[in-house]
CSV table of C-alpha atoms and ligand atoms in Angstrom, one decimal:
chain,number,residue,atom,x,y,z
A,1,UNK,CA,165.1,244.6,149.6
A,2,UNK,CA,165.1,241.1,148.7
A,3,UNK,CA,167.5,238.8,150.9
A,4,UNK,CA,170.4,239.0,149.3
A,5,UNK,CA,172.9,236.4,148.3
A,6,UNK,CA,176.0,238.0,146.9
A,7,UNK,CA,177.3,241.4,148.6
A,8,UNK,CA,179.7,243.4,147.5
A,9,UNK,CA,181.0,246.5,150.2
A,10,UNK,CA,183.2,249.1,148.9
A,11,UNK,CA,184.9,250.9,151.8
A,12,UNK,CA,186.7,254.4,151.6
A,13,UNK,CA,188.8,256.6,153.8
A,14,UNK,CA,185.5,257.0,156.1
A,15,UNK,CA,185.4,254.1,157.5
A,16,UNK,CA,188.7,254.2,158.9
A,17,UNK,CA,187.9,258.1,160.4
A,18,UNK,CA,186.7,257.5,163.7
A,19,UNK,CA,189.4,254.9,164.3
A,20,UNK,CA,191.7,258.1,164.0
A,21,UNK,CA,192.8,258.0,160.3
A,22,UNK,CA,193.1,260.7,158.6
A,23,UNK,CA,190.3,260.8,154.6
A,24,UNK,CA,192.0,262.7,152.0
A,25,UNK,CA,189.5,265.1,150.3
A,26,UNK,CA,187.4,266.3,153.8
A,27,UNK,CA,188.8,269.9,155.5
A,28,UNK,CA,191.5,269.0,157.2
A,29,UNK,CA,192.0,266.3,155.3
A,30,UNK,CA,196.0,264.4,153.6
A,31,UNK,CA,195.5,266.4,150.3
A,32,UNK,CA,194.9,269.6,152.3
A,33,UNK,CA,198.1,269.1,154.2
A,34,UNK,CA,200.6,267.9,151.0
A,35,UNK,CA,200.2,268.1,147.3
A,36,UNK,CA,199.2,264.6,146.2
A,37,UNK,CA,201.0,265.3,142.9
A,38,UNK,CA,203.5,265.2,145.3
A,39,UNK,CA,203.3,262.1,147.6
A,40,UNK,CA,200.8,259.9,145.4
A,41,UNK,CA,201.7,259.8,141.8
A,42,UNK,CA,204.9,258.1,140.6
A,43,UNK,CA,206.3,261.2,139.2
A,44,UNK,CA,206.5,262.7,142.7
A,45,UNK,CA,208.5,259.4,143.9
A,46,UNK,CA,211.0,259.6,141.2
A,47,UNK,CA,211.5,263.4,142.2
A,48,UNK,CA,211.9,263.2,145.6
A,49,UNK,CA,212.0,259.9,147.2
A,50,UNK,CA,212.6,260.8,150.6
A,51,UNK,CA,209.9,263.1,151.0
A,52,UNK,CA,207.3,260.3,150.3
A,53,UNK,CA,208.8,257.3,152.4
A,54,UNK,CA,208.8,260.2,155.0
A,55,UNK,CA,204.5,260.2,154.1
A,56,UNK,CA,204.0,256.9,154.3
A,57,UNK,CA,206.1,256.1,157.2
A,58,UNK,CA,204.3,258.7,159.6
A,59,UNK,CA,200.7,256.7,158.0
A,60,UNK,CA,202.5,253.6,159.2
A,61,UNK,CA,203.0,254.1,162.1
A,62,UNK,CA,199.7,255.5,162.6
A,63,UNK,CA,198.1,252.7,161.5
A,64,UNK,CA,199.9,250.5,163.6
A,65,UNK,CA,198.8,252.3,166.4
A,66,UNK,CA,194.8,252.4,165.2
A,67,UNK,CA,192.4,250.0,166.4
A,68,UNK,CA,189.2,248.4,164.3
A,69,UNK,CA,186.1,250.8,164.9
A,70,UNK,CA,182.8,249.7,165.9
A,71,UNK,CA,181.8,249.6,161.4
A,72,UNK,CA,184.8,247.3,160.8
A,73,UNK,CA,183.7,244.9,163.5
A,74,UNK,CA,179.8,245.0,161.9
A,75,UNK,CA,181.7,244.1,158.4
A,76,UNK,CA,183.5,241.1,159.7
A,77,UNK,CA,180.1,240.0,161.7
A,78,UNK,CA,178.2,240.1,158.4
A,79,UNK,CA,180.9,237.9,156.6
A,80,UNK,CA,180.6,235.3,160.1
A,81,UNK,CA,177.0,235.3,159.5
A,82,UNK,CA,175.4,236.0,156.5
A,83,UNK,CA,174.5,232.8,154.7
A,84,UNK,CA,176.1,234.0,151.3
A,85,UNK,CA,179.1,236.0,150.1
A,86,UNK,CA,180.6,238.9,151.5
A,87,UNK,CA,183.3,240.7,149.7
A,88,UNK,CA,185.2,243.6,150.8
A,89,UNK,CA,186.7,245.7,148.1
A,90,UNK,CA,189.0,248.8,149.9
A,91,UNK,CA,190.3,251.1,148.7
A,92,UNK,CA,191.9,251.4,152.5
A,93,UNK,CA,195.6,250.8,152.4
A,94,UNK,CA,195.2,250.1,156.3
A,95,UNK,CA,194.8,246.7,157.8
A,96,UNK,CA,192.1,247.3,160.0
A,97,UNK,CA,189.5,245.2,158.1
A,98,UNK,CA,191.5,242.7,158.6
A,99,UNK,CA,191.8,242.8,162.1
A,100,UNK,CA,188.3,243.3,162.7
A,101,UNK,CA,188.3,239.6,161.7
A,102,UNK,CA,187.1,240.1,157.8
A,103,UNK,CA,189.2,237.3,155.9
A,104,UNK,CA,187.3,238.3,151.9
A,105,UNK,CA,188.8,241.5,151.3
A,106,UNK,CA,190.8,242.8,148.2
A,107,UNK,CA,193.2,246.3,148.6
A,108,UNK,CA,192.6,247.4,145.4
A,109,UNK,CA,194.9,250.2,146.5
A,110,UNK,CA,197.5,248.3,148.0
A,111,UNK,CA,198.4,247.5,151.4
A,112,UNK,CA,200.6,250.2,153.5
A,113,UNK,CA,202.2,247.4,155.7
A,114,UNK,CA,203.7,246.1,152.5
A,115,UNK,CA,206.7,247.1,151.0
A,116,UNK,CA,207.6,245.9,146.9
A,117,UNK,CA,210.9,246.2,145.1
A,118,UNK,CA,210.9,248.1,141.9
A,119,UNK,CA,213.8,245.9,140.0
A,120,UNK,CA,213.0,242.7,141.7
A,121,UNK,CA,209.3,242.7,141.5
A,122,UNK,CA,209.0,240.9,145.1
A,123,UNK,CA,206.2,242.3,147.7
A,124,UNK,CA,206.5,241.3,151.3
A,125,UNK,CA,205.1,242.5,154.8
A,126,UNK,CA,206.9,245.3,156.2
A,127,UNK,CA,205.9,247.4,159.7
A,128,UNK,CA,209.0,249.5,160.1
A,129,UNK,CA,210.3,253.5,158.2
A,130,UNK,CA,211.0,252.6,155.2
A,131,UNK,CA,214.5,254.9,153.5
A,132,UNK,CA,216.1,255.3,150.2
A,133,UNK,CA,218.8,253.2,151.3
A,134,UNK,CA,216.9,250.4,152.6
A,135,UNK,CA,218.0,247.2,150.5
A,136,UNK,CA,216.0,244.8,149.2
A,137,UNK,CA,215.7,242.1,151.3
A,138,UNK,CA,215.3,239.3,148.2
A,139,UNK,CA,217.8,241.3,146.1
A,140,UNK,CA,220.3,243.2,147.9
A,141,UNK,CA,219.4,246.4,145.4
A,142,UNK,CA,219.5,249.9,147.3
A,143,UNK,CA,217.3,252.8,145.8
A,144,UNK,CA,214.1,250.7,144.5
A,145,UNK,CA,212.2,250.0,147.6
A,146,UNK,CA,208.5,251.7,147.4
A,147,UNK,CA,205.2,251.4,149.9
A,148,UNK,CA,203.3,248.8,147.9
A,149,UNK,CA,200.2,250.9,147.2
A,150,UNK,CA,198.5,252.2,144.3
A,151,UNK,CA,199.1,255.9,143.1
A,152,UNK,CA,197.7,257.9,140.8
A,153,UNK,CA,198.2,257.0,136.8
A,154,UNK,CA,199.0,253.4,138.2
A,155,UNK,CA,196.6,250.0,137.7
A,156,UNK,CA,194.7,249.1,140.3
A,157,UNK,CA,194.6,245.4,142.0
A,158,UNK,CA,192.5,242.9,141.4
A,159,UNK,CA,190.4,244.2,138.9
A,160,UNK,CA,189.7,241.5,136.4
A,161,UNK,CA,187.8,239.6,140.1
A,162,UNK,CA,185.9,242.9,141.5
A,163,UNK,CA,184.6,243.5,137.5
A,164,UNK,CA,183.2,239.2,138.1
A,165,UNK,CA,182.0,240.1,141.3
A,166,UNK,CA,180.5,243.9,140.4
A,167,UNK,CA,178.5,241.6,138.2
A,168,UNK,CA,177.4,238.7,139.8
A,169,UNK,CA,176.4,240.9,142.9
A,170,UNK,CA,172.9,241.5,144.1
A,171,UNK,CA,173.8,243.9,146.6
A,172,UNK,CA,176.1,246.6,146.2
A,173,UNK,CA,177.3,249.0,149.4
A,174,UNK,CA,179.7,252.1,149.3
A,175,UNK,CA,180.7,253.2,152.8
A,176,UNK,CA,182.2,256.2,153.8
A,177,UNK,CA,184.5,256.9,150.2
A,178,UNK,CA,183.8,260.1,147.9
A,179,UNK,CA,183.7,258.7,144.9
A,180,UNK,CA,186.3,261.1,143.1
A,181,UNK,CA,188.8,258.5,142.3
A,182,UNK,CA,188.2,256.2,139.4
A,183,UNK,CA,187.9,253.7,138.7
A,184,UNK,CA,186.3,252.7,142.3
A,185,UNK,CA,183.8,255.7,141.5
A,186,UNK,CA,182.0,254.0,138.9
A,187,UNK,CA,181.9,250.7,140.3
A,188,UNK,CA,177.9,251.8,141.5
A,189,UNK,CA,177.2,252.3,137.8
A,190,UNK,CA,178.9,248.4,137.1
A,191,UNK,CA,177.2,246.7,139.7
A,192,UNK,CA,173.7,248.5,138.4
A,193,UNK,CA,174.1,248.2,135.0
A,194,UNK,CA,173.7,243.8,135.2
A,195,UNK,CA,170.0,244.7,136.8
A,196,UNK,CA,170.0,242.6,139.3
A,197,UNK,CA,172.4,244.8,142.3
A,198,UNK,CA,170.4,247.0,144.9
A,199,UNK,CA,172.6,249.8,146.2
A,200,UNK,CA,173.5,251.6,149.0
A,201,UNK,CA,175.6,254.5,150.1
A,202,UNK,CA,176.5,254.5,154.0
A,203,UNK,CA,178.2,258.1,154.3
A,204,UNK,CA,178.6,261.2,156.6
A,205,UNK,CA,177.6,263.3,153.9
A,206,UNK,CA,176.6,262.1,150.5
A,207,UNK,CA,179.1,261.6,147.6
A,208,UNK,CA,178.9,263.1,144.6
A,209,UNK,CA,176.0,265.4,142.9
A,210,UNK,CA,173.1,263.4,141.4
A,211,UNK,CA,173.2,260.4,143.2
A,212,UNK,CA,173.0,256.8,141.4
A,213,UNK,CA,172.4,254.9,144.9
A,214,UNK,CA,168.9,253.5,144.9
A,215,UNK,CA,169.7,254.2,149.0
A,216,UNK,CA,171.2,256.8,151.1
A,217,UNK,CA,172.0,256.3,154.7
A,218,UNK,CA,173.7,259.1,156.6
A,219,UNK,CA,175.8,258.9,159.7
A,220,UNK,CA,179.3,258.7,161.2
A,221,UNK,CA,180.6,254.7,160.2
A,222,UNK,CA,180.3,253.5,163.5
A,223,UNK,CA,177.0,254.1,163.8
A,224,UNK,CA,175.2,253.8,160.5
A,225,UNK,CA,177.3,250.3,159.2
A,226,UNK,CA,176.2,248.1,162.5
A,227,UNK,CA,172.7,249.6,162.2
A,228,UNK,CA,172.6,248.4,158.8
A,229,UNK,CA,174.3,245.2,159.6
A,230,UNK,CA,172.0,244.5,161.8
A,231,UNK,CA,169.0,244.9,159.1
A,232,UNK,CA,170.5,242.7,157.0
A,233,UNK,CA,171.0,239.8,159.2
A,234,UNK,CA,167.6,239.9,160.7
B,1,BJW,C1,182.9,259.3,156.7
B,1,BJW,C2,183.3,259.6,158.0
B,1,BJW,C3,182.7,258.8,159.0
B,1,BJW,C4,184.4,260.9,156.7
B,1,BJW,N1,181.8,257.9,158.7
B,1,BJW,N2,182.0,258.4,156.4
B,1,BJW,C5,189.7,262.1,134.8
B,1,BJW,C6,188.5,261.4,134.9
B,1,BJW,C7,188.3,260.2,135.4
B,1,BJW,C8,189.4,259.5,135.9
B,1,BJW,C9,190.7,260.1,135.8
B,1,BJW,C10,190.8,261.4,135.2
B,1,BJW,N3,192.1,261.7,135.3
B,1,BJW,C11,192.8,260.7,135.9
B,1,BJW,C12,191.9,259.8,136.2
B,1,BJW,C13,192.3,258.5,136.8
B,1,BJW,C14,192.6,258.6,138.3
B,1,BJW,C15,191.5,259.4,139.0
B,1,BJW,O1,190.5,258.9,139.4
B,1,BJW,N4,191.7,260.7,139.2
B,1,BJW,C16,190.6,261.5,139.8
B,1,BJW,C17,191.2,262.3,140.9
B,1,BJW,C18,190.0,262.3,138.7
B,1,BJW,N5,192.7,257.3,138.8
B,1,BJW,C19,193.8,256.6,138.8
B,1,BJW,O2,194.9,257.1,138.3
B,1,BJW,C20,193.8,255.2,139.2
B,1,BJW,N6,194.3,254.3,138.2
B,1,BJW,C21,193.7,254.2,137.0
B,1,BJW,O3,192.7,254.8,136.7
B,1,BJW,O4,194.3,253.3,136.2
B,1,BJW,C22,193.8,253.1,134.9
B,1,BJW,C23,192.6,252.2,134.8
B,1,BJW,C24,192.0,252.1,133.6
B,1,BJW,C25,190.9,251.2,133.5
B,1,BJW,C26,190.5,250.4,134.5
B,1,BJW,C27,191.1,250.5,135.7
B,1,BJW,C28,192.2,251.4,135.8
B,1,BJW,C29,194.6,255.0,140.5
B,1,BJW,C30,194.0,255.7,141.7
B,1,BJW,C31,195.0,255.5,142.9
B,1,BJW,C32,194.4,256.3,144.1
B,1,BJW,N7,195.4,256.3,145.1
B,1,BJW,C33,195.1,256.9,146.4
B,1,BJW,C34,196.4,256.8,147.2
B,1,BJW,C35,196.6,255.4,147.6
B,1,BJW,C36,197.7,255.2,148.6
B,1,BJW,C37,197.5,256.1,149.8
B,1,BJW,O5,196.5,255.8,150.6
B,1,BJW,O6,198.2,257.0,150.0
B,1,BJW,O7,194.0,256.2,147.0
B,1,BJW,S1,194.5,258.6,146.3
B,1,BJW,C38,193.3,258.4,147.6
B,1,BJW,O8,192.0,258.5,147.1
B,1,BJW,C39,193.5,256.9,148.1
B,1,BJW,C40,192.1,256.6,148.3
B,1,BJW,O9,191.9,255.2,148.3
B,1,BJW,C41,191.3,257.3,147.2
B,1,BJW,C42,189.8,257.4,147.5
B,1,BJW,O10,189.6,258.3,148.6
B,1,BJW,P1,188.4,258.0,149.5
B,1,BJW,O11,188.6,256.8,150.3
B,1,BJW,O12,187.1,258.1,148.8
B,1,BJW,O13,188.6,259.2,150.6
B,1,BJW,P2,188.0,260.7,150.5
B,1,BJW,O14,188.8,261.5,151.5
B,1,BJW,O15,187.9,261.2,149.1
B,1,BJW,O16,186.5,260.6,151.0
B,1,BJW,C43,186.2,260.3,152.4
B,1,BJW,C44,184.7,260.0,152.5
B,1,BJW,O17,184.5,259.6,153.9
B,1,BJW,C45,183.9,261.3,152.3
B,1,BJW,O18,182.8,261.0,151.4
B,1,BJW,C46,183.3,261.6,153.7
B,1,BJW,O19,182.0,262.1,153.7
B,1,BJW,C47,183.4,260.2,154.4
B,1,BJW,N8,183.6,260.2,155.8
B,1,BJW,N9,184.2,260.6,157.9
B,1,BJW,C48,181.5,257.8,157.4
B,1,BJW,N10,183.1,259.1,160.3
């Protein structure tokens, strides 16, 4: 592998695991426990509201009491020292990149200590339950206060910058995500198809079938990401 100049991580629900958050799609996982059609799909909010502030408060809260793990901390040490770029695109709605001391990172899946007003448009930082009744704080409006993430059948953020940076990237590494949910899952196939990207999948078990990574490293986060890390900066 050629020293690279421009990297691009994607990071998943696995990275987050061993800091005590629960992945979606492994046994035991969220979608095993509720009905995502349910809690993740703005259909499900307009049914029953309460049910899904009820979700995302409980994942608040557990957030707020997670810590960084030891592949968060590797991430934020490759963006200190690597002598290029570094972007972190998450699909994460925790903030746990961030407090690992990462400062390029884009929640292309929103941000779960964020809350946004439906009629008023206006996002802000939120760390408490969030209810039906809660009123706006910019607005006054009860009834349209929603976790400012991204559900299914909705656009996600920032795409028009990760499809610039998919291309311009030479390296390309998916850590610890499945790959079922589009249109993250393709973004190997975009950052391959400019020629140029070499990728990598750090996982506990490889995504997917056939696999498009041109490298597959297995492992728990916290051990495979500093490793890697670590072979990068050398
Ligand atoms: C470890 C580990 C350890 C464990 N160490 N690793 C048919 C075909 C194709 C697409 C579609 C289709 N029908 C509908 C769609 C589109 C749909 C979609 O993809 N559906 C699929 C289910 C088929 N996508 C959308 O609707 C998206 N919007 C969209 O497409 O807009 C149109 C558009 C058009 C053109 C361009 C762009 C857009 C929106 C998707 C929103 C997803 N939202 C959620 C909820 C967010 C809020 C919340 O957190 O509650 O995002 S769903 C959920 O899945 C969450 C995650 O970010 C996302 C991905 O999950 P992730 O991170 O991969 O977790 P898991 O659990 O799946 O995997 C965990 C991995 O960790 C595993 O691989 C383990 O091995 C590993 N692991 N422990 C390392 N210790």
């Amino acid at each position: 592998m050629r020293r690279p100049e421009r990297i691009v991580i994607l990071t998943g629900a696995g990275i987050s695991a061993e800091s005590g958050l629960a992945t979606f799609r492994d046994k035991g996982g969220l979608w095993s426990k509720v009905d995502l059609n349910d809690v993740a799909t703005p259909q499900g909010f307009a049914r029953n509201p309460a049910m899904v502030h009820e979700f995302y408060n409980a994942r608040r809260r557990s957030v707020l009491a997670a810590a960084p793990n030891e592949a968060h901390l590797a991430l934020a040490r490759l963006e200190r020292e690597h002598d290029g770029q570094v972007l972190v695109v998450t699909q994460n709605i925790d903030d746990l990149h961030e407090r690992a001391g990462s400062r390029q990172i884009l929640h292309m899946h929103g941000e779960l200590l964020k809350v946004r007003c439906e009629p008023c448009g206006k996002a802000r930082e939120w760390r408490h339950d969030l209810a039906t009744a809660t009123p706006c704080p910019d607005c006054a409006r009860a009834g349209g206060m929603r976790p400012h993430v991204v559900w299914f059948g909705e656009m996600p953020l920032h795409m028009d910058r990760i499809g610039t940076e998919l291309a311009a990237c030479d390296l390309f590494i998916s850590i610890g995500t499945s790959g079922q949910v589009y249109p993250a899952g393709g973004f190997v196939e975009e950052a391959r198809s400019h020629g140029r990207a070499h990728t990598v999948e750090l996982n506990l078990e490889p995504s997917g079938g056939h696999s498009l990574f041109a490298e597959r490293i297995l492992g728990p986060a916290t051990q495979v990401v500093p490793a890697f890390v670590e072979r990068l900066l050398r």
